[in-house]
PDB file of C-alpha atoms in Angstrom:
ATOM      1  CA  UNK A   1      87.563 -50.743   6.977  1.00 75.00           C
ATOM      2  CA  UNK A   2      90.292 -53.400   6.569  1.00 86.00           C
ATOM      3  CA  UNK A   3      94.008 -52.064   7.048  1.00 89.00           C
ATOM      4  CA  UNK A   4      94.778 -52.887   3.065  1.00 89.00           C
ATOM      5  CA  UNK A   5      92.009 -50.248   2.333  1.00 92.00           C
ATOM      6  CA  UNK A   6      92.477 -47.918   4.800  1.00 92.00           C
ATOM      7  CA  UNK A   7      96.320 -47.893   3.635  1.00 91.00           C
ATOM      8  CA  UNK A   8      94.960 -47.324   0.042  1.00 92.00           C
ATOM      9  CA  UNK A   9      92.379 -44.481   1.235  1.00 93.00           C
ATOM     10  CA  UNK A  10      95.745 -42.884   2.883  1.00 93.00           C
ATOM     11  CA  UNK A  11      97.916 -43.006   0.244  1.00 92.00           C
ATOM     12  CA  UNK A  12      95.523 -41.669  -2.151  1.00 93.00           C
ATOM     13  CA  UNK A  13      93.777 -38.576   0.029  1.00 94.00           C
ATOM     14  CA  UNK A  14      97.698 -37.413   0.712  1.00 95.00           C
ATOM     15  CA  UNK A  15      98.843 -37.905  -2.515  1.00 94.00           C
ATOM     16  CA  UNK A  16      95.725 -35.489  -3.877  1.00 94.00           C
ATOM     17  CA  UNK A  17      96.348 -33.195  -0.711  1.00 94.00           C
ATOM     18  CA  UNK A  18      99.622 -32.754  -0.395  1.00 96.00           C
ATOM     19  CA  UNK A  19     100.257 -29.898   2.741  1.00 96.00           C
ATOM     20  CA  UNK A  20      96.623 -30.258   3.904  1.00 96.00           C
ATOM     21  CA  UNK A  21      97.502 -31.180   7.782  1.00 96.00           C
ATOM     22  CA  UNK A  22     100.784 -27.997   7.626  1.00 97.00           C
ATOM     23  CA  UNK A  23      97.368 -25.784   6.147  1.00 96.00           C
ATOM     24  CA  UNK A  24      94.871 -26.848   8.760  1.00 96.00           C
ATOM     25  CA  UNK A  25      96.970 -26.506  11.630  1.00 97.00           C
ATOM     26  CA  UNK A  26      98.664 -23.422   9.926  1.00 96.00           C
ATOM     27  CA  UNK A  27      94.875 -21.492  10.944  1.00 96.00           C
ATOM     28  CA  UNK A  28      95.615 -21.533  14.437  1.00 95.00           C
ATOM     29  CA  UNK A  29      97.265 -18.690  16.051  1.00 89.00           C
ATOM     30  CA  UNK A  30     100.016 -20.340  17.626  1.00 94.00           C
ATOM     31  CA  UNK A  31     102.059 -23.394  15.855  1.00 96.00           C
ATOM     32  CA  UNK A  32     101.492 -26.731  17.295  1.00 98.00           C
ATOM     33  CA  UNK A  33     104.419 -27.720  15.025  1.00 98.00           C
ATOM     34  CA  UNK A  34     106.381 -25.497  17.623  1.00 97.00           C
ATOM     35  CA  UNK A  35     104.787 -27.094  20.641  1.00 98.00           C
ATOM     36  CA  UNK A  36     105.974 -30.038  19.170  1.00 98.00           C
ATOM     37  CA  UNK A  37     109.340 -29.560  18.688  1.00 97.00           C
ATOM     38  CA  UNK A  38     110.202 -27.957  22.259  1.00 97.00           C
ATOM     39  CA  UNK A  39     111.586 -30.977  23.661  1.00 96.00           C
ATOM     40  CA  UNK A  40     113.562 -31.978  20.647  1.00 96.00           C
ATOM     41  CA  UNK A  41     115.986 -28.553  20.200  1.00 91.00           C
ATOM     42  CA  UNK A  42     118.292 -29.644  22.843  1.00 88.00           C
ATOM     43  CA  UNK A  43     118.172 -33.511  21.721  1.00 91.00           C
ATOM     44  CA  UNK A  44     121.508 -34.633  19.926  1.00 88.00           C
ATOM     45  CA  UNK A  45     120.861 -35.818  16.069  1.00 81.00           C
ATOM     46  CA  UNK A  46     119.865 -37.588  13.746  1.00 96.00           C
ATOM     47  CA  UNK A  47     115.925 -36.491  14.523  1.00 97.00           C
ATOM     48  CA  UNK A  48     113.694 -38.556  12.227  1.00 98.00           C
ATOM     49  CA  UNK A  49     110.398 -37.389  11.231  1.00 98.00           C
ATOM     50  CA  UNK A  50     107.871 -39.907  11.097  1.00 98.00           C
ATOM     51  CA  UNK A  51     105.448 -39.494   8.730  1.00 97.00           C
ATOM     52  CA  UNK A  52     106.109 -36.051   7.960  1.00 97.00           C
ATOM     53  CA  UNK A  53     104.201 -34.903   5.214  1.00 96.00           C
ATOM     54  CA  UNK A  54     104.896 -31.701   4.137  1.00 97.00           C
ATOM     55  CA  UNK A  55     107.292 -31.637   6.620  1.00 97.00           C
ATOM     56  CA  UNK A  56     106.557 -28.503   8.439  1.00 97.00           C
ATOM     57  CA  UNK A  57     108.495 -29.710  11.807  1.00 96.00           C
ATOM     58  CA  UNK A  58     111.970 -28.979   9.674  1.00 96.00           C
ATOM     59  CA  UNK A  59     111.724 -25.129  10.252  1.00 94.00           C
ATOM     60  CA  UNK A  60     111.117 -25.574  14.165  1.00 96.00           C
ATOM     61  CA  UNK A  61     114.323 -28.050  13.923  1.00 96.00           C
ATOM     62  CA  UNK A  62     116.555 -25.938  11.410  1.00 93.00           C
ATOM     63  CA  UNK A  63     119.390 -26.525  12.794  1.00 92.00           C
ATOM     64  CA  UNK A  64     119.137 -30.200  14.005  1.00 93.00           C
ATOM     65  CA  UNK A  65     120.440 -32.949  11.587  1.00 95.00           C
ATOM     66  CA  UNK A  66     117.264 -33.680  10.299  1.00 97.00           C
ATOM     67  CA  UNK A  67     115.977 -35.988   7.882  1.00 98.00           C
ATOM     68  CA  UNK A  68     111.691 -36.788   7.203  1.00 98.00           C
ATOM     69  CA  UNK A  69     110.423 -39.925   6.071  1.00 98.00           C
ATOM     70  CA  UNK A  70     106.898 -40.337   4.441  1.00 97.00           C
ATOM     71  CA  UNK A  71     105.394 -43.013   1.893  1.00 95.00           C
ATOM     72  CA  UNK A  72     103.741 -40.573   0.071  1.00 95.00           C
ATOM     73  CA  UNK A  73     105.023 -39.257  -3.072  1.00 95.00           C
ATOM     74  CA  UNK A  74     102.716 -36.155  -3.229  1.00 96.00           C
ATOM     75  CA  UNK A  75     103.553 -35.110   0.212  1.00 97.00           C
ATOM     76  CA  UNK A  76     107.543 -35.290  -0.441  1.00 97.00           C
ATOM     77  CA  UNK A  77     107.420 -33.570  -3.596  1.00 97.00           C
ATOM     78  CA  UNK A  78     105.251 -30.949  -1.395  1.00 97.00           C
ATOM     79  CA  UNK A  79     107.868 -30.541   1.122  1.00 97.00           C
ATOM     80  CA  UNK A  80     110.944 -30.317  -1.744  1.00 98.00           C
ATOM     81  CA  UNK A  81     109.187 -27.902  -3.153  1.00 97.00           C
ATOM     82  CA  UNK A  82     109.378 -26.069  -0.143  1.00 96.00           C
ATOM     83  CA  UNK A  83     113.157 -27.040   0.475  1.00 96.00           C
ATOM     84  CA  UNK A  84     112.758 -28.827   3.299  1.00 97.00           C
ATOM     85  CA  UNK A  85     115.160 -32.006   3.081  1.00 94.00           C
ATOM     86  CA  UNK A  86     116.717 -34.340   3.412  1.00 97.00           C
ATOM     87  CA  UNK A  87     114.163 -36.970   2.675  1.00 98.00           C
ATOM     88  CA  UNK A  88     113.335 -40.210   2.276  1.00 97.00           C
ATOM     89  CA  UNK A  89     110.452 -42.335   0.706  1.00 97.00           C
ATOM     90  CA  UNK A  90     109.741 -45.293   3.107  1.00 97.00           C
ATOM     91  CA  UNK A  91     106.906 -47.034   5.478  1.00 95.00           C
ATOM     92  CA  UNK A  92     106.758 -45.988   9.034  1.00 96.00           C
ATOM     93  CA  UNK A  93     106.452 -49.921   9.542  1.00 96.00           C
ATOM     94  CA  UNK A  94     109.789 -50.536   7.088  1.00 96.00           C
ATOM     95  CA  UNK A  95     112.068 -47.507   8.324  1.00 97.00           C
ATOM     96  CA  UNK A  96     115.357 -47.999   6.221  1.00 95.00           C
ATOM     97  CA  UNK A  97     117.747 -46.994   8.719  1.00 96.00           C
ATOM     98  CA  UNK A  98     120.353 -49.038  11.126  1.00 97.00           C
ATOM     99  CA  UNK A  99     119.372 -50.097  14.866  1.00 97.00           C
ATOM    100  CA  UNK A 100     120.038 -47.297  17.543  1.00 96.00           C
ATOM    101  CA  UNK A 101     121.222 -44.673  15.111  1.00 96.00           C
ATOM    102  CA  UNK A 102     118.551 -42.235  15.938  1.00 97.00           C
ATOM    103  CA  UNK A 103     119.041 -39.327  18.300  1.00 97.00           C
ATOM    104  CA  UNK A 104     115.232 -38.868  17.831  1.00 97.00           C
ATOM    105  CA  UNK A 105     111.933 -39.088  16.146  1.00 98.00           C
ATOM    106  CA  UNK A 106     109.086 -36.814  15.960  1.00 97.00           C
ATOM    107  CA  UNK A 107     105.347 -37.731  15.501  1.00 98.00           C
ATOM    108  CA  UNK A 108     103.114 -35.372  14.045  1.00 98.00           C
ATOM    109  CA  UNK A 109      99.666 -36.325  13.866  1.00 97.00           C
ATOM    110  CA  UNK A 110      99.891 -39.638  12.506  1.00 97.00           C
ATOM    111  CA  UNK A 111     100.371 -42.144  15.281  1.00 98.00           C
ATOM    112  CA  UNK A 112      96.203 -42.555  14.787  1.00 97.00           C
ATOM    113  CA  UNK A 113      96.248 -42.985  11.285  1.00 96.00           C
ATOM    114  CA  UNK A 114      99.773 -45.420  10.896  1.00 97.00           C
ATOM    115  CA  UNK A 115      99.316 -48.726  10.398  1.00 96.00           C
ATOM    116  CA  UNK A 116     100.060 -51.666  11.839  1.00 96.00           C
ATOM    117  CA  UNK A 117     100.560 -49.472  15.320  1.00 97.00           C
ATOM    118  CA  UNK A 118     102.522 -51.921  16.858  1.00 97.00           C
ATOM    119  CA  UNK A 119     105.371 -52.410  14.073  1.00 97.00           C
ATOM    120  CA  UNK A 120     105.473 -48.951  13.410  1.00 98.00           C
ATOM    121  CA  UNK A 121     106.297 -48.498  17.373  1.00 98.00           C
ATOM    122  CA  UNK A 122     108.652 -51.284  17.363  1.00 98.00           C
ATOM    123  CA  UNK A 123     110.353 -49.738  14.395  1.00 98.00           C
ATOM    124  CA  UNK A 124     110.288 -46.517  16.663  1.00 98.00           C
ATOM    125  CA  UNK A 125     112.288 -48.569  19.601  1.00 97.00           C
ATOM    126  CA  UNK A 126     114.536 -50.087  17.226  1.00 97.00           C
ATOM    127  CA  UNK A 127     116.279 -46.910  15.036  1.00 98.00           C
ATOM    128  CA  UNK A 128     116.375 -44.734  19.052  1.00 97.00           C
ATOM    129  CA  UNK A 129     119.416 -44.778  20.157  1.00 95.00           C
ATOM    130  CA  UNK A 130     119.496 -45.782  24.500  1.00 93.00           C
ATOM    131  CA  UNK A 131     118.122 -42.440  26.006  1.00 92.00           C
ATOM    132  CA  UNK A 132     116.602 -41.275  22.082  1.00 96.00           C
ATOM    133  CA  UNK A 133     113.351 -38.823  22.364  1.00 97.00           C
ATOM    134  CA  UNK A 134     110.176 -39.649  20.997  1.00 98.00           C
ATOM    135  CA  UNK A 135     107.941 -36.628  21.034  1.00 98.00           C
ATOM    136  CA  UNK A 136     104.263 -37.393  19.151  1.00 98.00           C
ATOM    137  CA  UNK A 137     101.392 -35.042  18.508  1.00 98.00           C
ATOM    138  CA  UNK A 138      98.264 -36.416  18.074  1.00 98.00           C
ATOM    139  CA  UNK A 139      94.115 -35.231  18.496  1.00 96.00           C
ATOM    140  CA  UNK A 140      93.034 -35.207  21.790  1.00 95.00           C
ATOM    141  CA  UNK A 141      89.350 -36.283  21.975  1.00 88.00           C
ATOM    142  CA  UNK A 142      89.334 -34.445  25.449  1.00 86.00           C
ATOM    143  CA  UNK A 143      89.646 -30.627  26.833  1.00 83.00           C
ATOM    144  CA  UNK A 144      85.988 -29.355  24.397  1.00 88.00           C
ATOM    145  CA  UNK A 145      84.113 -26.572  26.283  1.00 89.00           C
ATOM    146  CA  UNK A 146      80.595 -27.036  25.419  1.00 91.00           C
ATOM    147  CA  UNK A 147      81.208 -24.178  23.447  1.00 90.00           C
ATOM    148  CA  UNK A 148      83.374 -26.521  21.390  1.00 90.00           C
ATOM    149  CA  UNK A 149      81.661 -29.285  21.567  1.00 92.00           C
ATOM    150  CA  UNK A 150      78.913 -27.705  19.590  1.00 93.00           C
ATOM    151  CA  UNK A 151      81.547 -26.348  16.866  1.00 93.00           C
ATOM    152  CA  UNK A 152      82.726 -29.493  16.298  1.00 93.00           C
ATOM    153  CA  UNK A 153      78.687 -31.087  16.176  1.00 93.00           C
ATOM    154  CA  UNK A 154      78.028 -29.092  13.602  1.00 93.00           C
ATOM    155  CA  UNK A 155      80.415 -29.769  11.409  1.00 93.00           C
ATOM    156  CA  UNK A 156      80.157 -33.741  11.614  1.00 92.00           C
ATOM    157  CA  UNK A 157      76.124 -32.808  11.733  1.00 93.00           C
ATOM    158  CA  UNK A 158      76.655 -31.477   8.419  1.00 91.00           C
ATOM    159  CA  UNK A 159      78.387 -34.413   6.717  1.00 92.00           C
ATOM    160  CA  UNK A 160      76.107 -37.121   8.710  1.00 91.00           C
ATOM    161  CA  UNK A 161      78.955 -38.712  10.188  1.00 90.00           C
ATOM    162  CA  UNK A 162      79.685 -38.932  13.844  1.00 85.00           C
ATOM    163  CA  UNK A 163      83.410 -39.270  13.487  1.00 86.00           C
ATOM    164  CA  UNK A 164      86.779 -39.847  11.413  1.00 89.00           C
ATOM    165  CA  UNK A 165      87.502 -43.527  11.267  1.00 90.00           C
ATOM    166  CA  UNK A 166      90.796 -43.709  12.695  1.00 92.00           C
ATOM    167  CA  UNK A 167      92.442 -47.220  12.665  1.00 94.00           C
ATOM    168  CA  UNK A 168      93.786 -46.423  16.074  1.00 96.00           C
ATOM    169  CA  UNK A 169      91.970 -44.302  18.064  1.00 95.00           C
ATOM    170  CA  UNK A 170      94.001 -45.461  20.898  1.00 97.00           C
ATOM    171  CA  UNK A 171      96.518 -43.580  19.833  1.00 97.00           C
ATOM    172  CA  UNK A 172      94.626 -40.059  21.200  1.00 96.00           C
ATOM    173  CA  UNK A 173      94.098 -39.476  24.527  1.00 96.00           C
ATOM    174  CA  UNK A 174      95.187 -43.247  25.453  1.00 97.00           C
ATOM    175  CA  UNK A 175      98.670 -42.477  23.751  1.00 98.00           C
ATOM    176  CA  UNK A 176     100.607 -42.617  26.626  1.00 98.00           C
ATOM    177  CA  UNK A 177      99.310 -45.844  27.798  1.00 98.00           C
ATOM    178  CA  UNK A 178      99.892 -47.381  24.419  1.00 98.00           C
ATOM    179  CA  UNK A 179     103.651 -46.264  24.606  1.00 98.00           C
ATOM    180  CA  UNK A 180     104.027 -47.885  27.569  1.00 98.00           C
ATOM    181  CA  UNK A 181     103.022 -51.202  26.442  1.00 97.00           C
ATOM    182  CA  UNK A 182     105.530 -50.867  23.346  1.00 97.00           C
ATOM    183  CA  UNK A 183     108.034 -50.891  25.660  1.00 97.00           C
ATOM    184  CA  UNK A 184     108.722 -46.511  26.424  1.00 98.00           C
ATOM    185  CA  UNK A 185     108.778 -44.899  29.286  1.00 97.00           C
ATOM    186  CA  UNK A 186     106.696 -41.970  28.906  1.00 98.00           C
ATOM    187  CA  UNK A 187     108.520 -38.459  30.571  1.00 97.00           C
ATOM    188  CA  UNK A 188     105.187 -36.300  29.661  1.00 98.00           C
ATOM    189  CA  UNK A 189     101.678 -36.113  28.077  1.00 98.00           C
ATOM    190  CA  UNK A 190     100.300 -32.788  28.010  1.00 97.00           C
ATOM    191  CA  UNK A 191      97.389 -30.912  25.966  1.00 97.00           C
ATOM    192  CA  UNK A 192      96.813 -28.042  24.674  1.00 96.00           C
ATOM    193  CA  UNK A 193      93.698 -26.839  23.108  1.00 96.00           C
ATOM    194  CA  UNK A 194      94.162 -24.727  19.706  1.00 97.00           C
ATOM    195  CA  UNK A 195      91.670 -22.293  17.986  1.00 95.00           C
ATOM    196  CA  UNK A 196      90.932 -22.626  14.928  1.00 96.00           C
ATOM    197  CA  UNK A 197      89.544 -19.259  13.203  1.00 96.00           C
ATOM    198  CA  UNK A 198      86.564 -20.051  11.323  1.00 95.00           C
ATOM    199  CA  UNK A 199      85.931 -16.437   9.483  1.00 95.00           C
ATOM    200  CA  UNK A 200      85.564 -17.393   5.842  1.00 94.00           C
ATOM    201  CA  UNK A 201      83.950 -19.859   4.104  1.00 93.00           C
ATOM    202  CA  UNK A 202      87.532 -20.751   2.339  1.00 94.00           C
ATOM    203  CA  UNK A 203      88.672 -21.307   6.158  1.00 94.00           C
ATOM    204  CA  UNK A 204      85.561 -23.979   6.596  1.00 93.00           C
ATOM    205  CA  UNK A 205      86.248 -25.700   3.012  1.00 92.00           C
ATOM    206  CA  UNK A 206      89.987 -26.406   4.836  1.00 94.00           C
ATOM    207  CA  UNK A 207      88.550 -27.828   7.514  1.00 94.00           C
ATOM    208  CA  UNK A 208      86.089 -30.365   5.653  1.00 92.00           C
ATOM    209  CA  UNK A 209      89.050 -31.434   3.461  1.00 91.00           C
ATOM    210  CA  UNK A 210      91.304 -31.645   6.174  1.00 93.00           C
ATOM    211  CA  UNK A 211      89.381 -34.726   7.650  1.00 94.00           C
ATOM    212  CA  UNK A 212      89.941 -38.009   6.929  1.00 94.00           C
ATOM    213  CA  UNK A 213      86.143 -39.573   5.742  1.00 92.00           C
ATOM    214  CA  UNK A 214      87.017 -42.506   3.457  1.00 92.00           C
ATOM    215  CA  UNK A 215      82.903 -43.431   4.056  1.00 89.00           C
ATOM    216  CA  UNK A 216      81.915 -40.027   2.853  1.00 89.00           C
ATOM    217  CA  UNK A 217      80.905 -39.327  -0.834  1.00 89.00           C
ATOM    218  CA  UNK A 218      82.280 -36.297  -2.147  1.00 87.00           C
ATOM    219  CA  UNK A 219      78.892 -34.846  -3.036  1.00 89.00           C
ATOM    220  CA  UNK A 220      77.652 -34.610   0.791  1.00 89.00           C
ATOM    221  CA  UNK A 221      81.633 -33.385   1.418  1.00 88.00           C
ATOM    222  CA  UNK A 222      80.771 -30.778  -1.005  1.00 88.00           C
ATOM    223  CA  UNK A 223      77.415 -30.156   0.353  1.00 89.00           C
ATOM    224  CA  UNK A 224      78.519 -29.928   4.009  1.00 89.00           C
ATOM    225  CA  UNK A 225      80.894 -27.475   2.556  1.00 87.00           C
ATOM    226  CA  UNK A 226      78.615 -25.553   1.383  1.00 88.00           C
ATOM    227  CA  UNK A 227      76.270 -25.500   4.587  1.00 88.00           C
ATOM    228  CA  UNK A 228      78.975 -25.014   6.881  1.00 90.00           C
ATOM    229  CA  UNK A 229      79.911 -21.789   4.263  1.00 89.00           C
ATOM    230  CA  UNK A 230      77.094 -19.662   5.752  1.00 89.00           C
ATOM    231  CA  UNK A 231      78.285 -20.503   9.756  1.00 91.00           C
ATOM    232  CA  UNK A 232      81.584 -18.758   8.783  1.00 92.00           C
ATOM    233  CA  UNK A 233      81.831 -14.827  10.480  1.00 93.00           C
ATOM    234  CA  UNK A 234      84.496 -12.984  12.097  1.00 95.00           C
ATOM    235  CA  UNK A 235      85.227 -13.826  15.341  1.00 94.00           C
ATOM    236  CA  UNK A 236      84.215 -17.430  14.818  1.00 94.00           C
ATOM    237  CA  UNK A 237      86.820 -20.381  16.327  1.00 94.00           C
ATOM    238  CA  UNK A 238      86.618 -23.803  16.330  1.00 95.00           C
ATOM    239  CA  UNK A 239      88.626 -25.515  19.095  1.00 95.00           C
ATOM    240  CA  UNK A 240      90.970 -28.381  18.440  1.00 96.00           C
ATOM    241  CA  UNK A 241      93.057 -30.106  21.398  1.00 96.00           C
ATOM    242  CA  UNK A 242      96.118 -31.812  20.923  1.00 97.00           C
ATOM    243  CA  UNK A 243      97.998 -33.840  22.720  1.00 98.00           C
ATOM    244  CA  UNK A 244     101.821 -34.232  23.114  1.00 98.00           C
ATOM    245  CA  UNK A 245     103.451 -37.203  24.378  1.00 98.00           C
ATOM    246  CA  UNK A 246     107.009 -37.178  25.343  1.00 98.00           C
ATOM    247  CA  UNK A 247     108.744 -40.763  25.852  1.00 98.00           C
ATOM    248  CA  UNK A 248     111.991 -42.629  25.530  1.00 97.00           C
ATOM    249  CA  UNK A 249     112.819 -46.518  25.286  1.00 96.00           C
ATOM    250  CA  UNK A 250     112.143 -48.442  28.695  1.00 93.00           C
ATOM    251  CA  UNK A 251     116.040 -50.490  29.682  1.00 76.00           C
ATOM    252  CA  UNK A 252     116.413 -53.909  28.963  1.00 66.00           C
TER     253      UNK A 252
END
């Protein structure tokens, strides 16, 4: 998929799912949001959310100065409705604030799906101020028990696909190395592997939606759906590891 289309299929999907990463993440028993945020309470301001969607990163940073930034329309109305603010509609390639007037930017799960990667990172450099945090979560493709591994077969055996078409899956477990050659120094990269409860079929429908299948109609989404609906039970968990990177612009 060119990056035109793929820009389209993303603006679209998040527009008509507005919250649907804050719901799917919102399953697990402990935040990732919060996991995220750790190295960013002590950080001075502005932090600038990248991407932020429904921005669910603003209650683990209530008291920072704040501010998200997301193209989608659907998504920011989500999060004022909410009252998370301040916020701003903008590209993550076209941020419209000044060089070095960042304290710091979070990254949650988007880094994969942003394109083009390597403005968006520049962009990244250029609004940190020297010594500004980056801290990015992304989807590890790493750290699956075979226990897991099987959970997660399942449910791309049921929509025939064999995975979500991310423009950059660099951007997962080869993060870190892709920071580095956008000029950061990278102070961590950790994961964590999440669980997922799986006990309702209403739990399963969040999942399928949740996933980003621009190649798959919405009558085998539906039907996958459906299949998956009867592998729901109590005491059912589907792992997903994440990854957090921690970095900060390399000196001149």
């Amino acid at each position: 998929m060119d990056e035109r289309t793929w820009r389209r299929y993303v603006s679209a999907y998040h527009d008509a799912h507005p919250g649907i990463t804050e719901r799917l993440l919102g399953l697990a028993e402990a935040s990732p949001y919060a996991w995220l945020a750790e190295p960013l309470r002590a950080v001075p301001g502005p932090v600038l959310d990248l991407a932020c969607g429904s921005a669910p990163t603003r209650a683990e940073l209530a008291d920072a100065d704040w501010v998200g930034v997301d193209l989608s329309a659907g998504e920011l109305a989500e999060a004022a409705r909410r009252g998370r603010g301040p916020l701003v509609r903008a590209g993550a390639d076209a941020l419209p604030f000044g060089t070095a007037t960042a304290g710091a930017v979070c990254a949650a799960m988007c880094l994969p799906v942003l394109t083009p990667l390597p403005r968006v990172l520049s962009e990244v450099r250029r609004v940190l101020r020297p010594g500004g945090v980056l801290a990015a979560l992304v989807p590890s493709g790493s750290g699956l028990s075979p226990r897991g591994l099987l959970g997660w077969a399942r449910v791309m055996g049921a929509l025939r696909t064999v995975r979500q078409p991310w423009p950059n899956p660099q951007a997962r477990d080869g993060l870190a190395g892709v920071l580095r050659e956008a000029g950061f120094t990278v102070r961590s990269d950790e994961r964590r592997v999440y669980d997922l409860p799986m006990e309702t079929p209403a739990a399963v429908s969040l999942l399928v939606e949740g996933l980003y299948l621009p190649d798959v109609p919405p009558e085998r989404t539906e039907s996958a759906g459906r299949a998956l609906a009867a592998w729901a039970r109590p005491g059912r968990r589907l792992a997903l590891p994440l990854r957090r990177v921690v970095a900060v612009p390399a000196g001149p």
